[in-house]
Amino acid sequence: MPSKTYKLLFLLLLLALVLCLAINISLGSVTIPLKDTISSIFGGNIANKSWEYIIWNYRIPKAFTAILVGGGLSISGLLMQTLFRNPLAGPFVLGISSGASLGAALLIMGSAIFSGLFSFSFINDIGLVVAASLGSSLVLLLVITVASKVKDTMALLIIGLMFGSITGAIVSVLSYFSSAEKLQRYMYWSFGSVGDLTWKQVGILFTIISIGIVLSIKSTKALNSFLLGENYAQSLGIAIKKNRYIIIIATGLIAGSITAFAGPIAFVGLAVPHLTRLLFNTTDHKILIPAVFIYGAILLLVCDIVAQIPNSTGILPINAITSIIGAPIVIWLLVKKQKMVF
Amino acid sequence: MAIGKKTKNGILIKNSIDSKQKHIALKVDTLSIGYQHKKQKTFIAKDINFSLAKGELAAIVGVNGIGKSTLLRTLGNVQAKLSGKILINNRELTSFNPLELATKISVVLTEPIASKNLTVLEIIALGRQPYTNWIGKLTATDKDKINQAMQMIGIANLKTKKCYELSDGQLQKVMIARALAQDTAIILLDEPTSHLDLYHKIHILKLLRSIAHDTHKSILYTTHEINAAIQLCDKMLVLEQNKSTFNTPCNLIKENIFKHLFPSDTITFDSQTGLFKVNK
């Protein structure tokens, strides 16, 4: 495809992103007139001070989080699909999500078991983020250790899934023994949420995801050659092991930090790379990495808009919306387009 | 050449040895191939010796399971050798870093490529990867080489086709074009013509022969098409149980190497015509 077409597509995607961002910010449980929303964003004065507070300290950070989460998950999905040469791979195949869940579950529900050792009376959100990050890094570390022992990437995929099963089992045991109140708290975390992040937390998330994206962009050539298979990639001058580590670390940073801050969000990482390939009709990661990020950001902004609409005072769990939108997309890709090739 | 000025003859001999050594692209010395699992080595073939000169087309032949592919994959650094030496321009294969080696050796393997979504152009363009910048931008030279490779193999009309739309034979040609685009001094191909019809088989082999002769590349391929190899190759490596012979097809015929390659009650070798014949 000529580069002119790519430029046009990128322009359209960016326009769609700006549009979704504007709609996302102007909607919420409190009705704020569009005029005031816009003037507030561009630094103008608006009549109601609490409106300004809502826009600047709740809606804009939430929209930014949605962009980072959607874009980030999609990039890690792309990396995993290419690395594992499997169209069904997503950011969570390495057990990153289950690791984070385990961390969160241990903190929320395991406090009764460990109460003799630690005092968990202050289970705040920061603690949750730390626990989830620790959990996902720990599982990722285990996977990387195993990765150095196996040469076959498919084996690594299965090992990731097995780690997921083990951590899932531990979470089940914990939930069986925990109180209804704590179980509910854990459930809320697992619903996922792009709200509730302070500017500072958005900053941390942005920094970690940026590092992951820089690593991905630096791996562009390796990713492209992995499409031929690892043996061919090596014959093209790619240091396989090193690049495999870099790609795993990039995924871990992106998906791990997102899961820690926003909970396990399903389907975005799996579906968006396929949708993007359909739109751009290319396998070149030079194009795909930025395209997938923007597409994913748009999709999550849309999901977040949908989550707010039905009941103007409450918000539906984002994880439910992404699944409801994402799963049919995957089925449609498989059945109608037969485009689950990567 | 400061030494050895005593006799005219002496100098001549020394010169000819020197120039011969210069032209050796690939030298294999007491090589053992196979698989290693922890400390357990499984040998497939031992004591392989040969030297492939610049501009030579050579075939590796032998019965199934004798180690043709394993040898080719070992030479291409796809799998590790068990012992012995593999020298590329007089330098040990394992001492090259991956990128250096990618500009010296290109490979065509029998394994299917991972992504069926790649277009023909994208696959061949990947052959230029060792030469492109950090993000893989193709220069005018790269594009020239890609087009040249496609023209040579005759697949320019397939350019925009996706891999899943191609036949096995077409895909095989694409992979050969990719190796040509990589523009290396040594090209290793594992059964490159197994999916091609007789005409295209011979067409590709003749093409490889002329590429080797005209551009001084050394091309080594494994094959079961011994008759074609005898007629087209400069050299052949015949792998047998506990033995390997490397020579020109003519000399191999003279040495009666082909006579015992297959059980003689089914196939016999006719040294007059240089062809294998079926015993009815």
XYZ file of C-alpha atoms in Angstrom, chain A residues 1 6 82 84-86 151 214 217-240 277-278 281-286 337-342, chain B residues 73 76-79 98-103 105-119 122-123 126-138 162 164 175 178 182:
92
model
C 0.000 0.000 0.000
C -1.136 5.249 5.322
C 3.971 -11.620 16.772
C 4.114 -16.242 19.822
C 3.094 -16.298 16.157
C -0.392 -17.014 17.411
C 13.822 -22.770 23.093
C 10.121 2.786 23.176
C 9.654 0.576 18.547
C 13.315 -0.345 18.938
C 12.322 -3.973 18.271
C 10.537 -3.125 14.998
C 12.979 -5.033 12.784
C 13.046 -8.040 15.088
C 9.247 -8.123 15.212
C 9.000 -7.958 11.420
C 11.468 -10.784 10.960
C 9.732 -12.908 13.636
C 6.838 -13.082 11.155
C 8.969 -15.479 9.114
C 9.718 -17.643 12.148
C 12.609 -17.648 14.602
C 15.044 -19.578 12.407
C 14.579 -17.203 9.516
C 14.777 -14.227 11.879
C 18.130 -15.480 13.104
C 19.366 -15.921 9.535
C 18.444 -12.267 8.965
C 20.803 -11.197 11.721
C 18.407 -10.942 14.659
C 19.700 -11.969 18.084
C 16.706 -14.130 18.960
C -4.355 -5.170 10.321
C -7.732 -5.255 8.580
C -3.609 -4.232 5.338
C 0.017 -4.497 6.358
C 2.192 -6.644 8.593
C 4.907 -4.005 8.988
C 5.334 -3.126 12.671
C 6.693 0.262 11.698
C -13.562 -12.214 7.439
C -11.499 -15.335 8.137
C -8.893 -12.813 9.096
C -7.477 -14.299 12.265
C -4.202 -14.669 10.403
C -1.589 -12.325 11.781
C 20.825 -26.259 9.156
C 23.351 -22.065 8.355
C 23.826 -21.758 12.148
C 20.193 -22.686 12.693
C 21.321 -25.499 14.964
C 24.189 -12.738 13.921
C 24.200 -9.569 11.821
C 27.625 -10.241 10.287
C 26.582 -13.771 9.440
C 23.363 -12.526 7.827
C 25.450 -10.682 5.238
C 24.897 -16.675 4.486
C 21.253 -16.766 3.466
C 19.048 -19.801 3.979
C 15.898 -21.325 2.543
C 14.441 -23.810 5.005
C 11.711 -26.418 4.644
C 9.748 -25.085 7.618
C 6.689 -22.993 6.756
C 6.904 -19.291 7.469
C 5.062 -18.199 10.588
C 2.744 -15.500 9.284
C 0.586 -16.367 6.305
C -0.520 -12.746 6.136
C 2.730 -11.435 4.639
C 2.680 -10.358 1.010
C 7.049 -8.033 2.234
C 8.719 -11.454 2.453
C 12.716 -8.862 4.708
C 15.728 -10.312 2.898
C 17.216 -6.800 2.896
C 16.958 -6.511 6.674
C 20.660 -7.040 7.417
C 21.396 -3.899 5.387
C 18.613 -1.532 6.446
C 18.729 1.072 9.212
C 17.356 0.617 12.763
C 13.714 0.902 11.719
C 14.128 -1.071 8.488
C 13.731 1.674 5.867
C 14.407 0.431 2.341
C -0.729 -12.679 0.292
C -2.038 -17.753 2.003
C 11.613 -17.947 -0.425
C 14.141 -13.690 -0.577
C 19.716 -11.003 0.879
